[in-house]
Structures are given as C-alpha cells and as structure tokens.
XYZ file of C-alpha atoms in Angstrom:
682
model
C 0.049 -0.047 -0.051
C 1.302 3.375 -0.913
C 1.387 6.379 1.462
C -1.321 8.077 -0.538
C -3.604 4.893 -0.424
C -2.892 4.563 3.421
C -3.782 8.201 3.941
C -7.068 7.636 2.045
C -7.870 4.378 3.821
C -7.155 5.938 7.320
C -9.574 8.949 6.594
C -12.310 6.577 5.370
C -11.908 4.235 8.444
C -11.636 7.165 10.858
C -14.971 8.574 9.484
C -16.789 5.280 9.207
C -15.855 4.111 12.818
C -16.832 7.483 14.297
C -20.178 7.233 12.441
C -20.803 3.825 13.794
C -19.760 4.797 17.158
C -22.364 7.595 17.162
C -25.125 5.198 15.677
C -24.372 2.689 18.474
C -23.655 4.855 21.422
C -25.812 7.957 20.859
C -28.622 6.972 18.520
C -28.953 3.278 19.748
C -29.205 2.196 16.063
C -26.125 0.089 15.096
C -25.832 -0.884 11.426
C -23.037 -3.404 11.835
C -22.102 -6.251 14.209
C -19.569 -5.787 17.084
C -17.320 -8.232 15.211
C -17.434 -6.072 11.972
C -16.714 -2.992 14.103
C -13.817 -4.764 15.750
C -12.144 -5.714 12.422
C -12.414 -2.189 11.068
C -10.857 -0.900 14.423
C -8.024 -3.497 14.059
C -7.323 -2.292 10.498
C -7.264 1.318 11.436
C -4.884 0.555 14.446
C -2.575 -1.330 12.123
C -2.522 1.334 9.348
C -1.855 4.171 12.058
C 1.088 2.310 13.451
C 2.527 1.931 9.940
C 1.798 5.474 8.965
C 1.527 7.597 12.192
C 1.850 10.857 10.190
C -1.755 10.305 8.953
C -3.372 9.477 12.345
C -6.283 11.959 12.988
C -6.671 13.703 16.486
C -10.265 12.487 16.406
C -9.333 8.851 15.537
C -11.555 6.291 17.360
C -8.383 4.530 18.327
C -7.988 7.211 21.007
C -10.888 5.658 22.747
C -9.038 2.412 23.634
C -6.995 4.279 26.268
C -3.585 3.422 27.454
C -2.359 6.846 28.786
C -1.358 6.794 32.431
C -2.081 9.883 34.454
C -0.291 10.077 37.907
C -1.760 13.345 38.983
C -4.835 15.130 37.499
C -4.250 18.795 36.663
C -6.410 21.254 38.386
C -8.071 23.736 35.990
C -10.114 26.943 36.786
C -13.669 26.775 35.231
C -14.241 29.417 32.599
C -17.946 29.520 33.735
C -18.236 28.666 37.414
C -20.281 25.435 38.091
C -22.940 26.361 40.586
C -25.062 23.944 42.520
C -28.813 23.817 42.062
C -31.264 24.334 45.004
C -32.839 21.008 45.946
C -36.225 20.290 47.168
C -38.489 17.189 47.894
C -41.675 19.321 48.305
C -44.330 20.291 45.930
C -44.978 23.415 47.941
C -41.412 24.614 47.345
C -41.900 24.204 43.682
C -45.041 26.227 43.801
C -42.893 28.989 45.744
C -40.258 28.734 43.141
C -42.710 29.393 40.377
C -44.265 32.315 42.206
C -40.758 33.885 42.774
C -39.884 33.658 39.243
C -43.359 35.116 38.007
C -42.986 37.986 40.746
C -39.445 38.834 39.576
C -40.591 38.921 35.863
C -43.934 40.623 36.176
C -46.093 40.453 33.111
C -43.751 38.194 31.159
C -44.654 34.846 29.760
C -42.694 32.043 31.483
C -41.599 28.881 29.669
C -39.749 26.097 31.796
C -37.773 23.244 30.598
C -38.132 20.017 32.581
C -35.181 17.421 32.279
C -34.131 14.409 34.025
C -31.739 14.690 36.959
C -29.100 12.181 36.152
C -27.396 10.572 39.079
C -23.684 10.598 38.045
C -20.628 12.870 38.086
C -20.790 16.411 36.621
C -18.468 17.094 33.765
C -17.546 20.129 31.590
C -16.368 19.381 27.999
C -14.433 22.174 26.416
C -14.196 22.325 22.595
C -11.916 24.503 20.436
C -12.561 24.421 16.727
C -14.539 21.370 17.181
C -11.895 19.409 19.122
C -12.232 18.189 22.653
C -9.523 19.931 24.561
C -10.371 19.588 28.272
C -12.814 17.466 30.361
C -13.148 19.124 33.860
C -14.933 17.822 37.063
C -16.946 20.032 39.232
C -14.418 20.124 42.118
C -15.326 23.174 44.253
C -17.297 24.949 41.326
C -14.402 27.234 40.865
C -11.800 24.733 39.940
C -11.764 20.996 39.027
C -9.658 18.204 37.772
C -8.932 17.683 33.987
C -9.648 14.064 33.248
C -9.410 14.381 29.456
C -7.462 11.034 28.831
C -10.178 9.114 30.661
C -13.168 10.971 29.150
C -11.815 10.328 25.719
C -12.591 6.729 26.221
C -16.313 7.334 26.600
C -17.647 6.429 23.181
C -20.640 8.763 23.339
C -18.486 11.798 23.618
C -17.282 13.289 20.436
C -13.521 13.755 20.279
C -13.657 15.772 17.078
C -16.878 17.175 15.477
C -17.667 16.971 12.011
C -17.846 20.307 9.923
C -20.909 22.307 11.365
C -22.080 25.644 12.540
C -20.875 25.215 16.082
C -19.082 28.103 17.826
C -15.213 28.120 17.612
C -14.962 28.076 21.397
C -17.711 26.478 23.569
C -18.577 24.193 26.393
C -20.989 21.291 26.950
C -21.893 20.286 30.449
C -23.443 17.071 31.493
C -23.276 14.022 33.718
C -21.124 10.984 33.210
C -23.103 7.794 34.373
C -22.639 4.113 34.585
C -25.643 2.317 33.175
C -27.063 -0.268 35.523
C -26.057 -3.248 33.470
C -22.420 -2.174 33.403
C -22.629 -1.452 37.177
C -23.941 -5.008 37.778
C -21.277 -6.566 35.640
C -18.448 -4.657 37.219
C -19.639 -5.595 40.717
C -19.856 -9.291 39.799
C -16.369 -9.195 38.571
C -15.185 -7.460 41.722
C -16.884 -9.982 43.933
C -15.597 -12.899 41.887
C -12.020 -11.901 42.729
C -12.739 -11.095 46.407
C -12.916 -7.368 45.908
C -15.701 -5.193 47.522
C -18.149 -3.810 45.053
C -19.215 -0.298 44.398
C -22.089 1.160 46.548
C -24.011 2.543 43.678
C -23.621 3.406 39.947
C -22.744 7.032 40.802
C -19.837 6.047 43.021
C -18.738 3.533 40.287
C -18.769 6.247 37.735
C -16.829 8.670 39.960
C -14.181 6.041 40.870
C -13.629 4.949 37.358
C -13.365 8.665 36.143
C -10.440 9.105 38.477
C -8.586 5.862 37.590
C -4.874 6.561 36.604
C -4.842 4.121 33.533
C -7.291 5.257 30.761
C -7.159 1.676 29.227
C -8.914 0.513 32.483
C -11.516 3.221 32.230
C -12.282 2.267 28.670
C -13.562 -1.180 29.964
C -16.036 0.473 32.465
C -18.802 1.139 30.020
C -19.428 4.830 31.084
C -21.800 6.985 29.210
C -22.336 10.755 29.088
C -25.643 12.535 28.879
C -25.485 16.387 28.186
C -27.693 19.156 29.307
C -26.224 22.502 28.935
C -24.351 24.502 26.217
C -22.101 27.460 27.196
C -20.403 29.973 24.894
C -19.872 33.683 24.402
C -21.537 33.042 20.841
C -24.569 30.926 21.372
C -26.695 30.109 18.256
C -30.047 30.587 19.923
C -31.378 32.746 22.759
C -33.087 29.925 24.683
C -31.821 26.655 26.451
C -34.042 24.201 24.637
C -33.308 25.364 21.188
C -29.486 25.423 21.913
C -29.542 21.752 23.275
C -31.497 20.777 20.237
C -28.801 22.257 17.975
C -26.021 20.503 20.088
C -27.825 17.300 19.284
C -27.403 18.046 15.586
C -23.478 18.480 16.198
C -23.250 14.992 17.490
C -23.721 15.354 21.219
C -25.774 12.890 23.160
C -28.559 15.056 24.451
C -31.447 12.883 25.755
C -34.849 13.369 24.340
C -36.444 13.296 27.771
C -37.227 16.973 27.979
C -40.424 18.910 27.909
C -41.493 22.542 27.575
C -43.852 23.591 30.402
C -45.914 26.833 30.732
C -47.490 26.095 34.071
C -46.891 24.451 37.484
C -49.374 21.832 36.632
C -47.370 20.791 33.633
C -44.357 20.551 35.644
C -46.088 18.201 38.185
C -47.339 16.130 35.309
C -43.804 15.575 34.044
C -42.491 14.800 37.486
C -45.126 12.156 38.355
C -44.771 10.481 34.978
C -40.895 9.908 35.619
C -41.233 9.090 39.184
C -43.341 6.226 37.995
C -41.229 5.268 34.953
C -37.671 5.963 36.009
C -36.849 2.187 36.729
C -37.371 1.645 32.979
C -34.301 3.848 32.076
C -30.947 2.078 31.583
C -29.365 4.565 34.135
C -30.308 6.082 37.544
C -32.060 9.404 37.899
C -32.833 10.972 41.253
C -35.240 13.681 40.195
C -36.229 16.380 37.812
C -34.424 19.705 36.953
C -36.661 22.681 36.159
C -35.002 25.578 34.249
C -36.320 28.822 32.901
C -35.858 28.504 29.121
C -35.084 32.027 28.102
C -31.553 33.308 28.613
C -32.646 36.853 28.821
C -34.994 35.843 31.772
C -32.232 33.736 33.425
C -30.011 36.873 33.393
C -32.792 38.995 34.921
C -33.301 36.402 37.684
C -29.632 36.147 38.357
C -28.138 33.956 41.251
C -27.601 33.764 44.973
C -24.023 33.016 46.245
C -24.608 29.320 45.822
C -27.144 28.701 43.101
C -29.037 30.173 40.132
C -32.546 31.701 40.779
C -33.867 30.332 37.430
C -33.502 26.691 38.057
C -34.408 24.186 40.836
C -34.046 20.455 41.362
C -36.915 18.481 42.656
C -35.704 15.117 44.027
C -37.791 11.927 44.234
C -38.554 10.427 47.479
C -36.656 7.147 48.227
C -38.562 3.910 47.178
C -39.754 1.489 49.737
C -40.575 -2.324 50.205
C -41.811 -4.528 52.990
C -39.695 -7.784 53.202
C -39.584 -10.045 56.255
C -36.561 -10.085 58.622
C -34.939 -13.476 58.499
C -31.824 -12.890 60.629
C -29.077 -10.436 61.592
C -25.481 -10.770 60.812
C -22.584 -8.543 62.106
C -19.807 -6.966 60.119
C -16.383 -5.627 61.526
C -14.896 -2.531 59.813
C -11.317 -1.339 59.857
C -11.756 0.831 62.978
C -13.257 -2.255 64.772
C -16.910 -0.770 64.635
C -19.474 -3.585 64.478
C -22.360 -2.942 62.169
C -25.572 -5.095 62.321
C -26.888 -6.067 58.846
C -30.567 -7.366 58.309
C -30.915 -10.447 56.206
C -34.336 -10.203 54.454
C -36.626 -12.169 52.239
C -35.581 -11.072 48.555
C -37.765 -8.126 47.380
C -37.547 -5.961 44.239
C -36.815 -2.367 45.085
C -35.890 0.511 42.637
C -34.887 -2.025 39.962
C -32.708 -4.438 41.941
C -33.279 -7.436 44.258
C -32.725 -6.359 47.840
C -31.483 -9.068 50.397
C -29.847 -7.086 53.027
C -30.532 -3.737 54.769
C -28.416 -1.699 57.273
C -29.448 -1.580 60.997
C -26.639 0.768 61.681
C -25.994 0.168 65.466
C -27.435 -1.189 68.812
C -29.443 1.974 69.430
C -31.310 1.696 66.171
C -32.180 -1.979 66.804
C -33.519 -0.924 70.248
C -35.362 1.981 68.896
C -37.043 0.095 66.208
C -37.786 -2.833 68.625
C -37.107 -5.038 65.597
C -37.614 -8.869 65.921
C -36.784 -11.773 63.791
C -39.721 -12.690 61.660
C -41.023 -8.934 61.507
C -42.148 -7.281 58.414
C -40.001 -4.272 57.999
C -40.235 -1.141 55.752
C -36.883 -0.727 53.856
C -35.933 2.449 51.966
C -33.382 2.775 49.169
C -31.933 6.114 48.463
C -29.277 4.881 45.919
C -27.074 2.713 47.982
C -26.715 -1.189 47.442
C -27.553 -1.847 51.180
C -30.876 0.041 51.946
C -31.825 1.014 55.499
C -34.728 -0.278 57.607
C -36.766 2.754 58.637
C -39.573 1.053 60.635
C -41.372 -2.147 61.587
C -44.908 -2.913 60.342
C -46.388 -3.721 63.681
C -49.763 -4.705 62.094
C -48.105 -7.757 60.821
C -46.115 -8.774 63.940
C -46.684 -12.379 65.322
C -47.121 -12.912 68.878
C -44.178 -14.169 71.013
C -41.373 -12.669 68.909
C -38.169 -12.197 70.766
C -36.439 -8.794 70.899
C -32.953 -8.833 69.341
C -30.040 -8.514 71.763
C -26.853 -7.005 70.336
C -23.945 -9.431 70.310
C -21.349 -9.192 73.166
C -18.286 -10.577 71.447
C -16.731 -9.926 67.994
C -18.079 -12.334 65.393
C -14.655 -12.642 63.742
C -12.223 -13.021 66.587
C -14.372 -13.629 69.787
C -13.045 -10.559 71.698
C -15.389 -8.887 74.119
C -16.820 -5.774 72.587
C -16.454 -2.393 74.157
C -18.494 0.870 73.886
C -16.936 4.303 74.399
C -18.939 6.929 76.391
C -21.010 9.068 74.042
C -20.717 6.730 71.125
C -23.481 4.574 69.417
C -21.097 1.776 68.019
C -19.772 -1.066 69.787
C -16.062 -1.894 68.919
C -13.806 -4.915 68.917
C -10.540 -3.543 70.618
C -8.405 -6.430 69.083
C -6.864 -4.232 66.442
C -3.886 -6.390 65.713
C -5.498 -9.766 65.812
C -8.933 -9.113 64.157
C -8.711 -10.208 60.455
C -11.386 -7.601 58.961
C -9.640 -4.731 60.929
C -6.300 -5.731 59.629
C -7.334 -6.061 56.112
C -9.412 -2.835 56.371
C -6.360 -0.906 57.580
C -4.166 -2.210 54.880
C -6.876 -1.415 52.235
C -7.123 2.165 53.662
C -3.312 2.484 53.577
C -2.972 1.571 49.910
C -6.064 3.665 48.752
C -5.746 6.489 46.218
C -5.858 9.339 48.805
C -3.404 7.649 51.013
C -0.386 5.712 49.674
C -1.984 5.296 46.239
C -0.626 1.774 45.552
C -3.077 1.332 42.600
C -1.598 -2.096 41.556
C -2.515 -3.536 44.957
C -6.328 -3.643 45.181
C -8.643 -4.962 48.003
C -8.772 -8.547 46.322
C -4.950 -8.854 46.166
C -4.703 -7.754 49.796
C -7.015 -10.558 50.856
C -4.829 -13.150 48.836
C -1.590 -11.855 50.560
C -3.365 -11.918 53.858
C -4.718 -15.334 53.473
C -1.366 -16.669 52.324
C 0.305 -15.131 55.534
C 2.438 -12.587 53.809
C 1.011 -9.368 55.242
C -0.325 -8.780 58.749
C 0.088 -4.949 58.989
C 0.910 -2.042 56.573
C 4.656 -2.321 57.104
C 4.758 -5.794 55.779
C 3.851 -4.419 52.474
C 7.345 -3.177 52.242
C 8.708 -6.587 53.004
C 7.112 -8.247 49.879
C 9.292 -9.577 47.209
C 9.066 -11.436 43.893
C 10.031 -14.726 45.461
C 7.277 -14.432 48.119
C 4.476 -13.450 45.839
C 4.986 -15.394 42.609
C 2.494 -18.267 42.237
C 0.231 -17.586 45.419
C -3.296 -18.013 44.695
C -6.949 -18.003 45.942
C -9.744 -20.378 44.871
C -13.389 -19.161 44.740
C -16.578 -20.325 43.209
C -17.818 -18.503 40.226
C -21.438 -17.144 41.169
C -22.814 -17.677 37.624
C -21.425 -20.994 36.663
C -20.925 -22.605 40.089
C -17.468 -23.790 38.929
C -14.300 -23.333 40.967
C -12.019 -20.605 39.778
C -8.508 -19.705 40.768
C -6.713 -16.177 40.972
C -3.033 -16.671 40.765
C -0.273 -14.071 40.969
C 1.611 -14.227 37.864
C 5.004 -12.492 36.953
C 3.282 -9.355 35.441
C 0.901 -8.940 38.436
C 3.865 -9.331 40.876
C 6.080 -6.760 38.836
C 3.190 -4.159 38.966
C 2.717 -4.607 42.631
C 6.389 -4.136 43.347
C 6.590 -1.047 41.109
C 3.482 0.465 42.889
C 5.093 -0.221 46.312
C 8.379 1.526 45.332
C 6.520 4.422 43.802
C 4.633 4.932 47.101
C 7.808 5.825 48.726
C 7.589 9.281 47.191
C 4.290 10.008 48.736
C 4.405 13.161 51.000
C 4.355 12.971 54.717
C 0.893 14.240 55.264
C -0.589 11.489 53.154
C 1.576 8.945 54.962
C 0.201 10.081 58.194
C -3.233 9.862 56.891
C -2.602 6.398 55.444
C -1.474 4.933 58.799
C -5.110 5.033 59.858
C -5.169 6.647 63.276
C -8.710 7.038 64.368
C -10.247 10.561 63.730
C -6.990 11.622 61.814
C -8.443 12.266 58.367
C -6.975 13.961 55.249
C -7.334 17.495 56.572
C -6.215 16.746 60.166
C -3.221 14.799 58.853
C -2.217 17.844 56.658
C -2.564 20.251 59.510
C -0.526 18.083 61.837
C 2.251 17.589 59.189
C 2.393 21.303 58.420
C 2.259 22.395 62.057
C 4.699 19.792 63.767
C 6.876 19.161 60.701
C 8.110 15.543 61.573
C 6.809 12.288 62.899
C 9.222 12.619 65.853
C 7.646 15.832 66.823
C 4.184 14.434 66.672
C 5.187 11.337 68.812
C 6.706 13.683 71.420
C 3.968 16.311 71.367
C 1.907 16.740 74.570
C -1.857 17.246 74.570
C -1.439 20.920 75.004
C 0.773 21.119 71.866
C -1.616 18.952 69.817
C -4.487 21.219 70.693
C -2.528 24.220 69.150
C -2.917 22.602 65.820
C -5.763 23.875 63.741
C -8.827 21.426 63.592
C -7.272 19.262 66.328
C -9.847 19.098 69.304
C -9.857 16.910 72.552
C -11.080 13.932 70.806
C -8.383 13.863 68.027
C -5.496 14.780 70.435
C -6.588 11.954 72.880
C -6.936 9.458 70.007
C -3.475 10.351 68.769
C -1.858 10.078 72.252
C -3.500 6.699 73.083
C -2.375 5.258 69.649
C 1.101 6.501 69.929
C 1.415 5.156 73.489
C 1.255 1.641 72.129
C 4.778 0.088 71.580
C 3.521 -1.978 68.554
C 2.259 1.186 66.844
C 5.640 2.940 67.410
C 7.570 -0.074 66.054
C 5.152 0.125 63.045
C 6.200 3.694 62.454
C 9.783 2.792 62.632
C 9.551 0.002 60.215
C 7.780 2.300 57.685
C 10.632 4.924 58.204
C 13.315 2.130 57.718
C 11.370 1.069 54.445
C 12.023 4.742 52.994
C 8.596 6.333 53.542
C 8.674 10.255 54.137
C 8.397 11.105 57.871
C 8.876 14.771 57.655
C 7.145 17.826 56.006
C 9.079 18.610 52.760
C 8.411 19.583 49.203
C 4.556 19.324 49.682
C 4.879 22.380 51.838
C 3.684 25.888 50.651
C 6.631 27.806 48.884
C 7.558 30.636 51.031
C 7.320 34.087 49.191
C 7.945 36.391 52.107
C 7.603 36.606 56.034
C 5.371 39.578 55.930
C 2.611 37.816 57.994
C 4.921 35.856 60.298
C 3.251 35.161 63.609
C -0.120 36.379 62.416
C -3.292 34.120 62.414
C -6.188 34.647 60.147
C -9.754 33.379 59.970
C -11.025 33.383 56.361
C -14.660 33.603 55.702
C -16.952 34.534 52.742
C -16.612 34.721 49.007
C -13.587 36.203 47.299
C -12.387 37.066 43.685
C -10.450 33.744 43.926
C -11.101 30.551 45.803
C -10.964 30.441 49.541
C -8.215 27.718 49.251
C -6.072 30.165 47.125
C -6.505 33.051 49.804
C -5.425 30.580 52.486
C -2.415 29.507 50.350
C -1.436 33.215 49.980
C -1.615 33.668 53.878
C 0.920 30.639 54.258
C 3.100 31.862 51.409
C 3.699 35.037 53.242
C 4.349 33.370 56.681
C 0.850 33.636 58.208
C -1.263 30.891 59.682
C -4.904 29.884 59.051
C -7.032 29.029 62.046
C -10.565 27.471 62.076
C -12.355 29.783 64.479
C -12.327 33.156 66.007
C -10.869 33.576 69.419
C -9.056 36.332 71.303
C -5.724 35.099 69.814
C -6.867 35.646 66.321
C -5.051 38.540 64.719
C -7.393 39.011 61.711
C -10.755 38.034 60.284
C -10.360 38.213 56.505
C -13.959 38.893 55.296
C -15.304 38.260 51.815
C -18.771 38.787 50.394
C -21.770 37.022 51.986
C -19.769 36.217 55.197
C -22.195 35.165 58.111
C -23.017 37.983 60.527
C -22.267 35.707 63.563
C -18.564 35.725 62.751
C -18.437 39.456 62.306
C -20.234 39.822 65.612
C -17.819 37.627 67.435
C -14.742 39.511 65.905
C -16.250 42.700 67.043
C -16.899 41.328 70.628
C -13.334 40.012 70.874
C -11.709 43.227 69.186
C -10.350 41.135 66.264
C -9.737 43.421 63.235
C -11.941 42.711 60.253
C -10.180 43.357 56.904
C -11.284 42.981 53.325
C -9.597 41.233 50.393
C -8.220 44.540 49.110
C -6.798 45.409 52.455
C -5.272 41.898 52.658
C -3.569 42.320 49.344
C -2.178 45.643 50.259
C -0.864 44.013 53.488
C 1.226 41.535 51.379
C 2.184 44.084 48.882
C-alpha cells in the first residue's frame, strides 16, 4: 500500500468508525455487528502504526486508552459550576414558580423540565470542534482535568464534523454508569474477592479518577449532556441550543419537555417518578429551568445557586420484606455494624436481600424482631436501610434482638466508648477484618496510592500469611508472591476458579510499592489510619509539627494548638502513639524509606510579611478560599478555623455570616477586606 492509499484508507476508516460509534452509543441504532466494528478498528490501528503521520486527532483508536495519569491537573472553570437548589416538596416548587413570576412581572414564562441524572458532573471544552479539556466539578471554581479518561467514553465526540458550532464552547453534562455495566463490574469485583461499589454514581466517580485510561475504557461509562455554554450561542433559549447541540453529534437525551405552568411540571415529575426504573441509568429527580436566557439573566443567582433553576428530588422507594436474621460486620476501625438479612424483594430496579441496621441503638429504637415485616428504603445505596417495623403484621411471642457481646470474627469482648453509638472490637492487631481494612485504607488513592494492589489482592496476600500490617507491604518480594493463589466459586457457573499471582501482576505490585515511597508525609500520616485523623487533620499536623518525631513527642496541649485538632483527636493520637506496637510500625515504615517529615509538599515561602499572624477566612472572594489561605501561608501567616481572642485578623469576603463578624467585634479582632489583605502583603 502506498502512502497516498494509506492516507485515504485511514481517513475513510476514521470517518466510518466514528459514524458507527455515534449510531451505537448515541442513536442506539447500530448498522454493523460488534465483530465487523472490531475488524475495522484493528485495520485502522494497524495502518496508524505503519503510517503515524496520517493519524487523526479525532481517531476512534484514542478511545482504547492506554495513557497513564499520575496526577490530574487542576483547571479553573471558565464559567463557574454552581449547584442547584434542591427540594423534595411540591410546595417549594410552587414557591419557586411564584418567585420567578414575581421577579418577571407580566412576562410569559416557559420552563424546561429535564431528568436529573445520578452521576458525575463534567464540563467538556471544545476549540474549533476538538475536545481539549474535560473538567470535573471540584469546588465549582476549579476542577480536575480528566481528558484522557473521558476520551474513552464512546458517546462523547472527540472531534466534531464540520458544522455551525462556535469556535470556542463548552458542553456540560453527567457521566453515568448504566445499571447493566454496574452489575457486571460488581460481579467481576466480587468474583476476585474485592468489595463492590455502593451504587452506579460511586462507580462512575471512581472510574473517572482511575490513573490508567485503558482500564477506564472497560468500564462502560456513558455521558448525557444538558447545557451549552459559549460567548457566541446560536439561539437565545436553552431548549433550542440543546437541540442544536444534538445536531452537532452530542448525546442530549430526548427526555425533555417545555412547560408553561406548574401543573405541567407536576405532570412531568409524576410520569418520571413512576417510569424511572425503565431507564438504563439512575435518575434521582427532575431539573426545572427557565428557558429564556434573557430571563435567566434578569433572575440572576444567589452566592450558591441560580434563581432560574431548581431540582426536585424523588422520595426514596420503599418495600416490605420479612427479617430472616441479623449478621454482624467488622470494619477497619473495629466498629461492629448489624446487617439485616431479608426475604428477597424487588426495590428500585434491583433485588434487595440485606439492609443496614446501623447500631445497637437503632435496633432498640425500632424494637425489631426476627420474623418482623420491615419497611426498607433505598436512596441509591446497594444496602438500603430499615426505617420502621410494620407492627400490624407482627406475630405474637417474637423475641427482641439482643446485640452481640463478642466480636463475630475473633471472639474478643466488645467495648463501647462513652458518648458513642457503636460497639467496637478492641483487638486491632488480631482481628482479620480490621487488619485487612487498615491495609486497604493504607493503599487507597488518597493515602499511599498503590493502585496495583487492590482489595482482592490484599486478601490473597493476607490469606497466604504474607502481610499482617501495613509495614509488611514493604517486605514483599517477587520470590514471596509469585504463584500464590486464591480459589473461589464463580457465582454464575458454580465452577471453581483460581486467581493466581503471575509475573506481570507481581511486577506491577512491586513497582507500585516502590513508587509509594515518594508520597508526601501528610498522606503517609493519613494512610497509617489513626482514628479521627482524616486527610485534613493529617495535613494540619504535618504542616504544624513538621516531623513524625515531633508528633510522637507532642503533649496534649501542643496538639491542641494545631488547627482542627480538638480534645477527641488529641486523645486518640496520644493513646495510639502510646502503644509500643504502633511506634514499632512507624519505625518499620521509616526504615522502608517512607517520608516522615514535611518537605516539598509544603507551601513555597514568598515572604515573612505575615509571620506570627493568624487569620480566619470567611465569605466569597475574587479567587477561591483555598487560594486565599495559600497566600496567607506563602507570606508566613497561619490559618485557624475559628475566631478567638488570639486571632489576629478576620479576612472577610462577600456573603460572610453575621455571627463571625459579631464575634470578631466582641473580641476586638480586626476585620479586613480582600483589598486590605492584598495591600498588606504588597
């Protein structure tokens, strides 16, 4: 094949495959079989490898993935992503309609009703018809650019065909995981001993933040779009612009309706409340928007949400199964959670067999008994909750449920701390679920981020006696891991299957472990899993005390000077560090090369202008609040969480609560504006 022939064939295959992608994933009207599609894709991949100079930026081969992202870049939203006001009340909807009509006297109002998709909000930025960014909501001002992963979603155009779209525009929508894909993914996870996702929304969110885009491409994600943004919009109304975007190739669902009255809105809501289980993906309500952009502009927005839109959320669905028994699960903190085992019942599109009972107090309050008919409610989670007992169906002589007194896993007597609802197993170092839970927390993305070592692999390593605590991870070797296995029964076939650690698996695990030695100290401290020491507290402790040795030797009084560290956290830290076994664990992690002092992750010092000064930051600023706090630290200042007589300044933005200002005035704490702060740091 000549270069000219290859170029022509590549252009033809690119156009054909993109057309078939759109027919299958957007229009649901495929023209060819999966096998025929795969053969065309294989041919294109082969030609692009031979003639890379002719590969197109919009090639469907980009959807296969393969790009590995270690860190997602934060990007400022061009148009801030505001949250919608939510309601479950019909009266609130009537109030919303009245407010809109009051603010637009004499004007005709047209509303657009849309489905409220239960997924992950995303902004897709296009420049000259090419997808250039895919930004998550984040804090509304900034989000993560997850472009490599979003390119693998086949319903999202990477490159638009010629059309009358603006040169620079954004599409907003929701990335969802269809129920069928969610069930398939959870089956696969359960088959290898991994914990399934709680719901399709969590599965979509977790998939979108995976570091390997090739893995994301296997997750079956979809994207439903509902908003067009540009300085050069083709039409002056929301509905017409969405219809136009559909012509450009975007998956804008047809489930929209124009409504001119509140009665029309309720009709749409009621129809979809009854019909939502028939959709292939989850929705949790209806969004109502004023159609006219001119009217939207007149209505404006509050600090948090637009005045021209509101979300009506469906009430959770209920069912009435019988309670067969109660089992008890032990978490990584030792908390024992009762779970109700029920007669199978269809609820919100899935068969429910279990429901959470939370703790001993809830069991006592419900006075639940074995054999009772219970009311279960599902609000999007796999394990619904029991909200009450149907006493009209209770049989005589039913025995009240007594909460267990000993750990169901290791037999240790349970303890209950004063002021807490949960019962705990105190056997931290000898109770299998606690040990595995702590290790799973340690390797998680926000902690040590050892992505090659998932929950299922932790279980295999634990069952084979290779790890008993987090420090043991750094003692693993190729010789120890190669060939270890776990046998399990396949739920669908009933046949025995074996998961075995092969050479590539072992190599990936060891590479991930080695890479984790570069994780900053604040994350290491969070990863260790000390009770009440979450991400934020770990970061504050690391920044304030600088080293693990300083934290170990700190008194309670010194710990209490750290922002966000209160009595409960200080006491938990001190009691954990008082255990010789825990100090030995820290020493082993240090010896393995983990970072145990605050270093490069710290804020770069610009000046010492604010040295010794403490600030409380409150309100809305021209930049994000996190950026304001960062500026304070860059100039030597310190951020504190609440106002006291020792606070040097209250930095007040727009819409700051009156109570903070009142307290600052009472304690003679100077209140400064953003402009005054900027003058202060020059």
